[in-house]
Coordinates of C-alpha atoms in Angstrom, one line a residue:
M1 CA 3.5 -35.2 51.8
K2 CA 4.0 -36.3 48.2
S3 CA 0.3 -36.1 47.5
R4 CA 0.1 -32.7 49.2
L5 CA 3.1 -31.6 47.0
L6 CA 1.3 -32.8 43.9
I7 CA -1.7 -31.1 44.7
I8 CA 0.1 -27.7 45.0
L9 CA 2.0 -28.4 41.7
I10 CA -1.5 -29.1 40.0
A11 CA -2.9 -25.9 41.5
F12 CA 0.1 -23.9 40.3
S13 CA -0.1 -25.2 37.0
S14 CA -3.9 -24.7 36.6
T15 CA -3.4 -21.1 37.6
F16 CA -0.5 -20.4 35.2
M17 CA -2.5 -21.8 32.4
V18 CA -5.6 -19.6 33.3
A19 CA -3.3 -16.7 33.4
Q20 CA -1.6 -17.6 29.9
K21 CA -5.2 -17.9 28.5
Q22 CA -6.1 -14.5 29.8
Q23 CA -3.1 -12.8 28.2
V24 CA -4.2 -14.2 25.0
K25 CA -7.8 -13.1 25.4
V26 CA -6.5 -9.6 26.2
A27 CA -4.2 -9.6 23.2
D28 CA -7.2 -10.6 21.0
K29 CA -9.4 -7.7 22.2
F30 CA -6.6 -5.2 21.2
Y31 CA -5.8 -6.7 18.0
K32 CA -9.3 -6.6 17.1
N33 CA -9.2 -2.9 17.6
Y34 CA -6.2 -2.7 15.5
A35 CA -4.1 -1.6 18.6
Y36 CA -1.2 -4.2 17.2
T37 CA 1.6 -2.6 19.4
K38 CA -0.4 -3.3 22.5
A39 CA -1.5 -6.8 21.2
E40 CA 2.3 -7.6 20.6
E41 CA 2.9 -7.1 24.4
F42 CA 0.5 -9.6 25.4
Y43 CA 1.0 -12.3 22.7
K44 CA 4.7 -12.0 23.9
E45 CA 3.8 -12.5 27.4
A46 CA 1.8 -15.6 26.6
V47 CA 4.9 -17.0 24.6
K48 CA 7.1 -16.5 27.7
K49 CA 4.5 -18.5 29.6
G50 CA 4.9 -21.4 27.2
D51 CA 2.2 -20.7 24.7
S52 CA 3.5 -21.6 21.2
S53 CA -0.1 -22.3 19.7
A54 CA -0.5 -21.5 16.0
H55 CA -3.0 -18.8 17.0
V56 CA -0.5 -16.7 19.1
L57 CA 2.4 -17.1 16.8
T58 CA 0.4 -16.1 13.7
R59 CA -1.0 -13.2 15.4
L60 CA 2.4 -11.9 16.4
G61 CA 3.4 -12.4 12.9
D62 CA 0.2 -10.4 11.8
C63 CA 0.7 -7.7 14.2
Y64 CA 4.2 -6.9 12.6
Y65 CA 3.0 -7.6 9.2
N66 CA 0.3 -5.1 9.2
N67 CA 2.6 -2.5 10.5
S68 CA 4.9 -3.3 7.6
K69 CA 7.8 -4.5 9.8
S70 CA 9.2 -7.3 7.7
A71 CA 12.1 -8.7 10.1
E72 CA 9.6 -9.3 13.2
S73 CA 7.0 -10.6 11.0
A74 CA 9.3 -13.1 9.2
E75 CA 10.5 -14.2 12.6
W76 CA 7.1 -15.0 14.0
Y77 CA 5.6 -16.2 10.7
G78 CA 8.6 -18.7 10.5
E79 CA 8.1 -20.0 13.9
A80 CA 4.4 -20.6 13.3
L81 CA 5.3 -22.4 9.9
R82 CA 8.0 -24.5 11.6
L83 CA 5.6 -25.7 14.1
H84 CA 2.2 -25.8 12.5
E85 CA 2.8 -25.6 8.7
G86 CA 0.1 -28.5 8.1
E87 CA -2.6 -26.7 9.9
L88 CA -2.2 -23.2 9.2
D89 CA -3.9 -21.1 6.1
S90 CA -1.8 -21.0 3.1
K91 CA -2.1 -17.3 3.1
Y92 CA 0.9 -17.3 5.9
M93 CA 3.2 -19.0 3.2
F94 CA 2.5 -15.9 1.1
R95 CA 3.0 -13.5 3.9
Y96 CA 6.1 -15.2 5.2
S97 CA 7.8 -14.9 1.5
Q98 CA 6.8 -11.3 1.6
A99 CA 8.5 -10.7 4.9
L100 CA 11.5 -12.7 3.9
R101 CA 11.9 -10.7 0.5
G102 CA 11.7 -7.5 2.6
Q103 CA 14.7 -9.0 4.5
G104 CA 16.6 -9.8 1.2
N105 CA 16.5 -13.6 1.7
Y106 CA 15.1 -14.1 -1.7
E107 CA 16.2 -18.1 -2.1
E108 CA 14.0 -18.8 1.0
A109 CA 11.1 -16.3 -0.2
I110 CA 11.2 -18.3 -3.6
I111 CA 10.7 -21.6 -1.6
W112 CA 7.7 -20.3 0.2
L113 CA 6.3 -18.9 -2.9
E114 CA 6.5 -22.0 -4.9
K115 CA 4.7 -23.9 -1.8
Y116 CA 2.0 -21.3 -1.6
K117 CA 1.6 -21.5 -5.6
A118 CA 1.4 -25.3 -5.4
A119 CA -1.6 -24.8 -2.7
N120 CA -3.3 -22.0 -4.7
P121 CA -2.6 -22.6 -8.4
D122 CA -5.6 -20.2 -9.3
D123 CA -4.1 -17.2 -7.6
D124 CA -3.9 -14.6 -10.4
R125 CA -1.1 -12.8 -8.3
I126 CA 1.5 -15.5 -8.9
A127 CA -0.1 -17.9 -11.4
N128 CA 2.5 -16.9 -14.2
L129 CA 5.2 -15.6 -12.0
D130 CA 8.8 -16.6 -12.8
F131 CA 10.6 -16.7 -9.6
D132 CA 14.1 -16.5 -11.0
D133 CA 14.7 -13.0 -9.7
I134 CA 12.9 -12.3 -6.8
A135 CA 14.9 -9.6 -5.6
I136 CA 12.7 -6.6 -6.7
Y137 CA 9.2 -8.5 -6.5
E138 CA 6.5 -6.4 -5.1
Q139 CA 3.1 -7.9 -4.3
L140 CA 1.2 -7.2 -7.4
S141 CA -2.0 -5.1 -7.0
S142 CA -3.6 -2.1 -8.8
T143 CA -1.3 1.1 -8.7
D144 CA -1.3 3.3 -5.7
G145 CA -4.3 2.0 -4.3
I146 CA -6.4 3.5 -7.0
Y147 CA -9.2 1.6 -8.4
V148 CA -8.9 1.4 -12.3
R149 CA -11.3 1.2 -15.2
V150 CA -9.7 0.0 -18.3
E151 CA -11.2 0.0 -21.8
S152 CA -10.3 -1.0 -25.4
L153 CA -10.3 2.3 -27.5
P154 CA -12.6 2.2 -30.7
I155 CA -9.7 3.1 -32.8
N156 CA -8.4 -0.7 -32.7
T157 CA -8.4 -2.7 -35.7
K158 CA -7.5 -6.3 -36.5
Y159 CA -4.0 -4.9 -37.0
A160 CA -1.5 -3.5 -34.5
E161 CA -2.3 -0.2 -32.7
F162 CA 0.1 0.8 -29.8
G163 CA 2.0 3.6 -28.1
A164 CA -0.7 6.2 -27.4
F165 CA 0.6 9.7 -26.7
R166 CA -1.8 12.4 -25.5
Q167 CA -1.2 16.1 -26.5
D168 CA -4.2 18.1 -25.2
S169 CA -7.1 16.7 -27.1
I170 CA -5.1 15.0 -29.8
L171 CA -4.0 11.4 -29.5
Y172 CA -1.0 10.3 -31.5
F173 CA -0.5 6.3 -32.0
S174 CA 1.0 3.9 -34.3
S175 CA -0.8 1.6 -36.5
A176 CA -0.4 -1.0 -39.3
R177 CA -4.0 -0.1 -40.7
D178 CA -4.4 0.9 -44.4
G179 CA -2.6 -1.8 -45.7
K180 CA 0.8 -0.3 -47.1
D181 CA 1.9 -2.2 -50.1
K182 CA 5.0 -3.6 -48.3
I183 CA 4.6 -6.4 -45.8
Y184 CA 6.7 -6.7 -42.6
D185 CA 8.0 -10.2 -42.6
W186 CA 8.5 -10.4 -38.7
N187 CA 4.5 -10.5 -38.1
G188 CA 3.0 -10.7 -41.6
E189 CA 1.3 -7.1 -41.0
P190 CA 1.8 -3.9 -43.1
Y191 CA 4.6 -1.6 -41.8
L192 CA 3.7 1.1 -39.2
D193 CA 2.5 4.7 -39.5
I194 CA 1.7 7.4 -37.0
Y195 CA -1.8 8.5 -36.7
E196 CA -3.7 11.1 -35.0
V197 CA -7.3 11.3 -33.6
V198 CA -9.2 14.0 -31.6
I199 CA -10.5 12.5 -28.3
N200 CA -13.7 14.2 -27.1
E201 CA -15.1 14.5 -23.6
E202 CA -16.9 11.0 -23.7
N203 CA -13.5 9.3 -24.8
G204 CA -14.9 9.2 -28.5
V205 CA -12.7 9.8 -31.5
E206 CA -13.1 12.1 -34.4
N207 CA -11.0 13.6 -37.2
F208 CA -9.0 10.2 -37.7
K209 CA -6.2 10.7 -40.1
K210 CA -2.5 9.8 -40.6
V211 CA 0.0 12.5 -39.2
N212 CA 1.2 14.8 -41.8
S213 CA -0.4 12.8 -44.7
I214 CA -0.6 15.9 -47.1
N215 CA 3.1 16.6 -47.1
S216 CA 5.3 15.3 -49.8
K217 CA 8.1 15.0 -47.2
A218 CA 5.8 13.3 -44.7
I219 CA 6.6 11.7 -41.3
N220 CA 5.3 8.5 -42.6
S221 CA 7.4 6.5 -45.1
E222 CA 6.9 3.2 -46.8
F223 CA 8.3 1.4 -43.6
H224 CA 8.0 1.7 -39.8
E225 CA 7.3 5.0 -38.0
A226 CA 6.1 4.8 -34.5
N227 CA 6.4 6.2 -30.7
V228 CA 5.9 9.9 -30.6
A229 CA 7.1 12.2 -28.0
I230 CA 6.0 15.9 -28.1
T231 CA 7.1 19.1 -26.3
K232 CA 4.7 20.8 -24.0
D233 CA 4.4 23.7 -26.4
G234 CA 3.6 21.3 -29.4
K235 CA 6.1 22.5 -31.6
T236 CA 8.7 19.7 -31.5
M237 CA 8.1 15.9 -32.2
Y238 CA 10.4 13.1 -31.6
F239 CA 9.6 9.7 -33.2
T240 CA 11.0 6.4 -34.2
R241 CA 11.5 5.3 -37.8
D242 CA 13.4 2.7 -39.8
N243 CA 16.8 3.8 -41.2
V244 CA 15.9 5.2 -44.4
N245 CA 17.6 7.2 -47.2
K246 CA 16.5 10.6 -48.3
N247 CA 14.3 9.0 -51.1
N248 CA 12.6 7.0 -48.0
R249 CA 14.2 3.6 -49.0
L250 CA 15.2 1.3 -46.3
K251 CA 19.1 1.4 -45.6
T252 CA 20.7 -1.6 -44.1
D253 CA 24.0 -2.6 -42.4
K254 CA 26.6 -5.2 -44.1
E255 CA 24.6 -8.1 -42.6
G256 CA 21.3 -6.8 -44.2
T257 CA 19.7 -5.4 -41.0
S258 CA 17.9 -2.2 -40.8
H259 CA 18.2 -0.3 -37.6
L260 CA 15.8 2.0 -35.8
K261 CA 16.5 5.6 -35.5
I262 CA 15.0 8.7 -33.7
Y263 CA 13.9 11.7 -35.8
K264 CA 12.9 15.3 -34.9
A265 CA 10.0 17.0 -36.7
S266 CA 8.9 20.7 -36.1
Y267 CA 5.2 22.0 -36.3
K268 CA 4.9 25.1 -38.6
D269 CA 2.1 26.3 -40.8
S270 CA -0.2 23.7 -39.1
I271 CA 2.0 20.8 -40.4
W272 CA 4.9 18.9 -39.4
K273 CA 8.0 19.5 -41.5
E274 CA 11.8 19.9 -41.2
I275 CA 12.3 16.3 -40.3
K276 CA 15.9 15.7 -39.0
E277 CA 18.0 12.8 -38.0
L278 CA 19.3 13.0 -34.2
P279 CA 23.1 12.9 -34.2
F280 CA 23.6 10.0 -31.7
N281 CA 21.9 7.3 -34.2
D282 CA 24.3 4.8 -35.9
K283 CA 24.2 2.3 -38.5
V284 CA 25.1 -0.6 -36.4
Y285 CA 22.7 -0.4 -33.6
S286 CA 19.1 0.8 -33.0
S287 CA 17.8 3.9 -31.1
G288 CA 14.2 4.3 -30.6
H289 CA 11.2 4.9 -28.3
P290 CA 11.8 8.5 -27.4
A291 CA 10.2 10.2 -24.3
L292 CA 10.7 13.6 -22.7
S293 CA 11.4 14.7 -19.3
P294 CA 8.7 17.1 -17.8
D295 CA 10.9 20.1 -18.5
D296 CA 11.7 18.9 -22.3
K297 CA 15.2 19.3 -21.6
T298 CA 16.0 15.5 -21.3
L299 CA 15.3 12.9 -24.0
F300 CA 15.0 9.3 -22.9
F301 CA 15.3 6.3 -25.4
V302 CA 16.0 2.8 -25.9
S303 CA 19.2 1.3 -27.6
D304 CA 20.9 -1.8 -28.1
R305 CA 24.3 0.0 -28.3
E306 CA 27.5 -1.6 -27.0
G307 CA 28.1 -1.1 -23.3
G308 CA 24.9 -1.8 -22.2
Y309 CA 23.3 -4.2 -19.5
G310 CA 21.0 -6.3 -21.6
E311 CA 19.6 -6.7 -25.2
T312 CA 18.0 -3.1 -25.1
D313 CA 18.7 -0.6 -22.4
I314 CA 17.0 2.9 -21.6
Y315 CA 19.3 5.9 -21.8
K316 CA 19.0 9.5 -21.4
V317 CA 20.5 12.4 -23.3
A318 CA 20.5 16.1 -22.5
I319 CA 18.8 18.6 -25.2
L320 CA 21.1 21.4 -25.5
G321 CA 19.2 23.5 -28.1
D322 CA 20.2 24.4 -31.7
D323 CA 20.1 20.6 -32.6
S324 CA 22.7 19.8 -30.3
Y325 CA 22.7 17.0 -27.6
G326 CA 24.8 15.8 -24.7
D327 CA 26.4 12.3 -24.6
P328 CA 23.9 9.3 -24.1
V329 CA 23.8 8.2 -20.4
N330 CA 22.7 4.6 -19.5
L331 CA 20.1 4.7 -16.7
G332 CA 22.3 1.9 -15.0
P333 CA 21.3 -1.6 -13.4
S334 CA 18.5 -0.4 -11.1
I335 CA 16.4 -0.2 -14.4
N336 CA 18.3 -2.0 -17.0
S337 CA 18.5 -5.8 -16.8
D338 CA 20.0 -8.4 -18.9
G339 CA 16.9 -8.6 -20.9
K340 CA 14.8 -6.1 -22.5
E341 CA 13.8 -2.6 -21.2
M342 CA 11.6 -0.6 -23.7
F343 CA 8.9 2.1 -23.9
P344 CA 10.1 4.7 -21.4
Y345 CA 7.5 7.3 -20.2
V346 CA 8.2 10.2 -17.8
A347 CA 5.2 11.6 -15.9
K348 CA 4.5 15.2 -15.0
D349 CA 5.8 14.1 -11.3
N350 CA 9.0 12.9 -12.9
T351 CA 8.2 9.3 -12.4
L352 CA 9.7 6.7 -15.0
Y353 CA 7.6 4.2 -16.3
F354 CA 8.7 1.5 -18.8
S355 CA 8.4 -2.0 -20.0
S356 CA 10.7 -5.0 -19.2
D357 CA 10.7 -8.7 -19.8
S358 CA 13.4 -9.6 -17.3
N359 CA 12.2 -8.1 -13.9
I360 CA 9.8 -10.0 -12.0
N361 CA 6.6 -10.1 -13.8
L362 CA 3.3 -11.5 -14.7
G363 CA 4.2 -12.4 -18.4
F364 CA 6.4 -11.2 -21.2
L365 CA 6.5 -7.5 -21.1
D366 CA 5.4 -6.1 -18.1
I367 CA 5.0 -2.3 -17.1
F368 CA 7.0 -1.0 -14.3
K369 CA 7.7 2.4 -12.5
S370 CA 10.4 3.8 -10.7
D371 CA 11.2 7.0 -8.9
I372 CA 14.7 6.8 -9.7
L373 CA 14.7 10.3 -11.3
N374 CA 13.8 11.9 -7.9
D375 CA 15.5 9.2 -5.6
S376 CA 18.6 7.2 -6.8
S377 CA 17.8 4.4 -4.3
A378 CA 14.4 4.0 -5.6
E379 CA 13.2 0.4 -6.2
L380 CA 11.2 -0.7 -9.0
E381 CA 7.6 -1.6 -8.6
N382 CA 5.5 -3.7 -11.2
L383 CA 2.1 -2.0 -11.7
G384 CA 0.5 -5.4 -11.5
A385 CA -3.2 -6.1 -12.6
P386 CA -5.2 -4.6 -14.3
F387 CA -2.2 -3.3 -16.5
N388 CA -0.1 -6.4 -16.4
T389 CA -1.0 -9.9 -17.7
G390 CA 0.5 -12.9 -19.0
Y391 CA 0.9 -11.0 -22.5
D392 CA 3.0 -8.2 -23.5
D393 CA 1.8 -4.9 -21.7
F394 CA 3.8 -1.8 -22.9
A395 CA 3.8 1.8 -23.9
F396 CA 2.2 3.0 -20.9
S397 CA 1.6 7.1 -20.5
I398 CA -0.3 8.7 -17.7
D399 CA -1.4 12.2 -16.6
S400 CA -0.1 12.0 -13.1
E401 CA -2.6 14.8 -12.0
T402 CA -5.6 13.0 -13.1
E403 CA -4.2 9.6 -12.9
N404 CA -5.8 8.7 -16.4
G405 CA -3.8 7.5 -19.1
Y406 CA -3.1 4.6 -22.1
F407 CA -1.3 1.5 -22.4
S408 CA -0.7 -1.1 -25.0
S409 CA -1.1 -4.8 -24.9
N410 CA -1.3 -7.9 -27.0
R411 CA -3.7 -9.4 -24.5
P412 CA -6.8 -11.0 -26.3
G413 CA -8.7 -8.3 -27.8
V414 CA -9.4 -6.8 -31.3
G415 CA -6.0 -6.9 -33.1
S416 CA -2.5 -8.3 -32.5
D417 CA -1.7 -5.2 -30.3
D418 CA -4.4 -2.8 -28.9
I419 CA -4.6 0.4 -27.1
Y420 CA -6.3 0.7 -23.7
S421 CA -7.4 3.7 -21.6
F422 CA -7.5 3.7 -18.0
T423 CA -9.4 6.0 -15.8
A424 CA -8.6 6.1 -12.1
C425 CA -11.6 6.1 -9.8
S426 CA -10.7 7.6 -6.3
Q427 CA -12.8 9.1 -3.5
M428 CA -11.3 11.6 -0.9
V429 CA -12.2 11.0 2.8
R430 CA -11.9 14.1 5.0
G431 CA -12.4 14.8 8.7
V432 CA -11.7 16.7 11.8
V433 CA -10.4 15.1 14.8
K434 CA -12.1 16.6 18.0
D435 CA -11.9 16.2 21.7
S436 CA -15.4 14.6 22.4
L437 CA -16.0 16.8 25.7
T438 CA -14.9 20.1 24.3
K439 CA -15.6 19.4 20.7
L440 CA -12.4 21.2 20.0
P441 CA -10.1 20.1 17.1
L442 CA -7.0 18.1 18.0
P443 CA -4.1 19.1 16.1
L444 CA -1.1 16.6 15.8
A445 CA -3.4 13.4 16.2
T446 CA -2.6 10.3 14.3
V447 CA -5.3 9.1 11.9
K448 CA -4.6 5.7 10.5
L449 CA -6.1 4.2 7.3
I450 CA -6.7 0.4 7.7
D451 CA -7.8 -2.1 4.8
A452 CA -10.3 -4.8 5.1
D453 CA -7.5 -7.2 6.2
G454 CA -6.4 -5.1 9.2
K455 CA -3.2 -3.7 7.2
I456 CA -2.4 -0.2 8.1
L457 CA -2.1 1.3 4.7
E458 CA -1.1 4.9 5.6
E459 CA -0.7 7.2 8.7
K460 CA -1.3 11.0 8.8
M461 CA -0.9 13.6 11.3
T462 CA -3.8 16.2 11.7
D463 CA -3.0 19.7 11.1
S464 CA -3.6 22.8 13.4
T465 CA -7.3 22.6 12.6
G466 CA -7.3 18.9 13.5
T467 CA -8.0 18.0 9.7
Y468 CA -6.9 14.9 8.0
E469 CA -7.6 13.5 4.5
F470 CA -6.9 10.3 2.5
K471 CA -7.4 9.4 -1.2
L472 CA -9.0 5.9 -1.2
K473 CA -10.1 3.3 -4.0
C474 CA -13.7 3.5 -5.1
K475 CA -16.1 0.8 -3.8
T476 CA -13.9 -0.4 -0.9
A477 CA -14.2 -1.0 2.8
Y478 CA -12.0 0.6 5.0
T479 CA -11.4 1.6 8.8
V480 CA -10.2 5.0 10.0
M481 CA -8.7 5.1 13.4
G482 CA -7.9 8.3 15.3
T483 CA -5.3 8.2 18.3
K484 CA -3.6 10.7 20.5
L485 CA -1.8 10.5 23.7
D486 CA -4.0 10.7 26.8
Y487 CA -7.1 9.8 24.7
K488 CA -9.1 6.7 23.7
D489 CA -8.8 5.5 19.9
E490 CA -11.7 5.9 18.0
L491 CA -12.6 3.6 15.2
K492 CA -15.1 4.2 12.1
Q493 CA -15.8 1.9 9.2
I494 CA -16.4 3.4 5.9
L495 CA -17.3 2.3 2.4
T496 CA -16.4 4.3 -0.3
G497 CA -18.6 5.0 -3.5
T498 CA -17.3 6.4 -6.9
D499 CA -15.6 9.4 -7.9
S500 CA -18.8 11.2 -8.7
D501 CA -20.1 11.0 -5.2
G502 CA -18.1 13.6 -3.8
D503 CA -15.8 13.6 -0.5
L504 CA -16.6 11.5 2.4
L505 CA -16.8 13.4 5.5
V506 CA -16.0 11.3 8.6
D507 CA -15.1 13.3 11.7
L508 CA -13.5 11.5 14.9
E509 CA -14.3 12.3 18.4
L510 CA -11.5 11.1 20.8
V511 CA -12.6 10.5 24.4
P512 CA -9.8 12.1 26.9
L513 CA -8.3 9.9 29.4
I514 CA -7.4 12.7 31.9
I515 CA -10.3 14.8 33.2
E516 CA -9.8 17.2 35.9
N517 CA -8.0 15.3 38.8
Q518 CA -8.6 11.7 37.4
I519 CA -7.8 9.3 34.8
V520 CA -11.1 8.3 33.7
I521 CA -11.8 4.9 32.0
N522 CA -14.9 2.6 31.7
P523 CA -15.9 1.0 34.8
I524 CA -13.6 -1.7 36.0
F525 CA -16.1 -4.3 36.6
F526 CA -15.7 -7.3 39.1
D527 CA -17.7 -10.6 39.2
F528 CA -20.0 -11.0 42.3
D529 CA -17.8 -11.6 45.4
K530 CA -14.8 -11.9 43.3
W531 CA -11.6 -9.5 43.1
N532 CA -9.6 -11.1 40.5
I533 CA -9.1 -8.8 37.4
R534 CA -11.1 -9.8 34.4
T535 CA -10.3 -9.6 30.7
D536 CA -12.3 -6.7 30.0
A537 CA -10.9 -4.9 33.1
Q538 CA -7.4 -5.7 31.8
V539 CA -8.2 -3.9 28.6
E540 CA -9.8 -0.7 30.4
L541 CA -6.5 -0.9 32.8
E542 CA -4.1 -0.6 30.0
H543 CA -5.5 3.0 29.4
I544 CA -4.1 3.7 33.0
V545 CA -0.8 1.9 32.1
D546 CA -0.6 4.3 29.0
V547 CA -1.3 7.5 30.6
M548 CA 1.3 6.7 33.3
R549 CA 4.0 5.7 30.8
T550 CA 3.3 9.1 28.9
H551 CA 3.6 10.9 32.3
P552 CA 6.7 9.3 34.1
N553 CA 6.2 11.5 37.2
M554 CA 2.6 11.0 37.7
V555 CA 1.3 9.5 41.1
I556 CA -2.1 8.3 41.6
K557 CA -4.3 6.7 44.3
I558 CA -6.7 3.8 43.8
E559 CA -10.2 3.6 45.1
S560 CA -12.5 0.7 44.9
H561 CA -16.2 0.0 45.8
T562 CA -18.7 -2.7 46.1
D563 CA -22.3 -3.1 45.9
S564 CA -24.4 -3.4 48.9
R565 CA -24.8 -7.4 49.0
G566 CA -23.1 -9.0 51.8
S567 CA -22.4 -7.3 55.1
D568 CA -20.8 -3.9 55.5
K569 CA -17.8 -5.4 57.2
Y570 CA -17.2 -8.0 54.5
N571 CA -17.9 -5.5 51.7
M572 CA -15.3 -3.3 53.1
K573 CA -12.5 -6.0 52.8
L574 CA -13.8 -7.0 49.4
S575 CA -13.3 -3.7 47.9
D576 CA -9.9 -3.5 49.6
R577 CA -9.0 -6.7 47.9
R578 CA -10.1 -5.3 44.6
A579 CA -8.1 -2.1 45.1
K580 CA -4.9 -3.9 46.0
S581 CA -5.8 -6.3 43.0
T582 CA -5.9 -3.4 40.7
Q583 CA -2.7 -1.9 42.2
E584 CA -0.9 -5.3 41.7
Y585 CA -2.1 -5.5 37.8
L586 CA -0.5 -2.2 37.3
L587 CA 2.7 -3.2 39.2
S588 CA 2.8 -6.1 37.0
R589 CA 2.8 -3.9 33.9
G590 CA 5.8 -1.9 35.0
I591 CA 4.2 0.8 37.1
A592 CA 6.8 1.6 39.8
P593 CA 5.2 1.0 43.4
E594 CA 6.2 4.5 44.5
R595 CA 4.0 6.0 41.9
I596 CA 0.8 4.5 43.4
E597 CA 0.3 6.2 46.8
S598 CA -2.5 4.1 47.9
A599 CA -5.2 1.5 46.9
I600 CA -7.8 1.6 49.3
G601 CA -11.3 0.1 49.5
Y602 CA -14.4 1.9 50.5
G603 CA -17.0 -0.9 50.6
E604 CA -20.6 0.1 50.0
T605 CA -20.2 3.4 51.6
Q606 CA -20.4 5.4 48.1
L607 CA -23.2 3.9 46.2
L608 CA -24.0 5.3 42.9
N609 CA -27.8 4.3 42.9
Q610 CA -30.6 3.3 45.1
C611 CA -29.4 -0.2 45.8
S612 CA -28.7 -0.1 49.4
N613 CA -29.2 -2.9 51.8
G614 CA -32.6 -4.5 51.3
V615 CA -33.6 -2.9 48.1
K616 CA -34.3 -5.2 45.3
C617 CA -32.1 -4.4 42.2
T618 CA -31.2 -6.1 38.9
E619 CA -27.7 -7.4 38.4
E620 CA -26.9 -4.7 36.1
E621 CA -27.7 -2.1 38.8
H622 CA -25.5 -3.8 41.3
Q623 CA -22.8 -4.0 39.1
L624 CA -22.6 -0.2 38.8
N625 CA -21.6 0.0 42.3
R626 CA -18.6 -2.4 41.8
R627 CA -16.0 0.0 40.4
S628 CA -12.7 1.7 40.8
Y629 CA -11.3 5.3 40.5
F630 CA -7.9 6.5 39.7
Y631 CA -7.2 10.0 41.2
I632 CA -4.2 12.0 40.0
L633 CA -2.1 13.4 43.1
S634 CA 0.8 14.8 41.1
E635 CA 2.3 14.8 37.7

């Protein structure tokens, strides 16, 4: 009796293990096709059955990670690392830290970033990271998914050049070239002046000169002038200057410190004149780095005045006209830290860019952006490489329509500070999602853009004409996936070229699952003389599950058929077992019994080819006759 019980237990255990492995195989198939939500179901079923393998746990984490669900991905990555840390790829430490950060668990995120850093000391994303303030850390990458070309401008010299501001074809910038008589003790270079140069279509330069160099009351003095902002009509310039008197001599406070001030100039008679100091300057603190809002009604600037959050903060002030201004307003702790925030710039789309040495960065000053001017709850984003390095990176400006612009850096280059241009390379992919049978467009279909690692980057709904489009990096591999209820997904792999190659046209044709009175899927194949549901059959049967979940009142009937091998009587029984096995699978997936009216086998009575009794056929020909049908009786 004991030995019989042991045999039963062993047989039960073996069956249980086979079922568990089958769940994982089915989940893997869905995962491979980016059907992450469906894969989650099967991986979780495997976990319920006792599978706590590294493969299953990390795949569960990946399903949620790729759908940007930080809480769930943190749960499963954490469990995987708890049980299998020594055997896992270190990338899971990094992903776990990101998931933890998304949950606000910054201390734990730091621990796992440190572990990842120890395992990957050459990873440029974190090689120079200071983990003291992880709260606003974002994965460092190129900006907004756009491939960027960075070039040092030919205007750079062995001295400092920085703070490029483009007004039409004229580029204004600051430079210590031309050797003023006075030397700035801080860096041993001449004092800065403001220059202008014409930029031609090939990004070459011509008509190089100092701004207003022919005016006796020039913008440029014997001391520092830098950081230009000009109104859209080109008639008003704001710039930074050392505190000088009417005779262009340096003025200092009681401690001998000369502070920075913001000045205004007007462009008249082809020259900058009528230079005026702004009224909110002061002798005891500095104000500088002016920047304008897109409507020219707000001036942003940097100051170390009292009441700020750190060494230097970014402020804004209303421009009221007639040389009058509102009261300066600090942009608050979501922008300003206990360190230095400097070099603000506001793009046409009202995005604020600035540099900071205290927010999570790659080096000293890093360039950040924020949508705070449009959304008060917006978080900071580090622009990452190639803009930020282990050096000072600052004075960023961009045309948000072309996504081209300039920034400055003291990274190894021509001089102590250099100006770099950047050109965004992107390519559009466009297409129409269609019904594969009627060829008609499918509005309200979902199209997902997926990267080479399987992460869903973006989702869009097709319009009334079935059209979608994405803006992509150049020279990058993607997958585009079309989905719609009652249709099979379609995937297409694409490789982008360059911005000169034109748009990529990628149409998607989705195969309908409901055709007339049937739910039509690929054939449900069975092994010879078997009625168990194979892994490939499970994947197909999930289409039936999806359709019946979408239509909760749908009632179906199932028909199953065999090939001609074996006796007619045996095949009738075998097909009936297969129909019942198919029915049992659907019931196991939560379909109510009353929604399956019948599951009947028809043996070899309805063959699809010539392979009747006595006819020699290949295995593939026989397999075509081993199939199931799903008829819709009511919806």
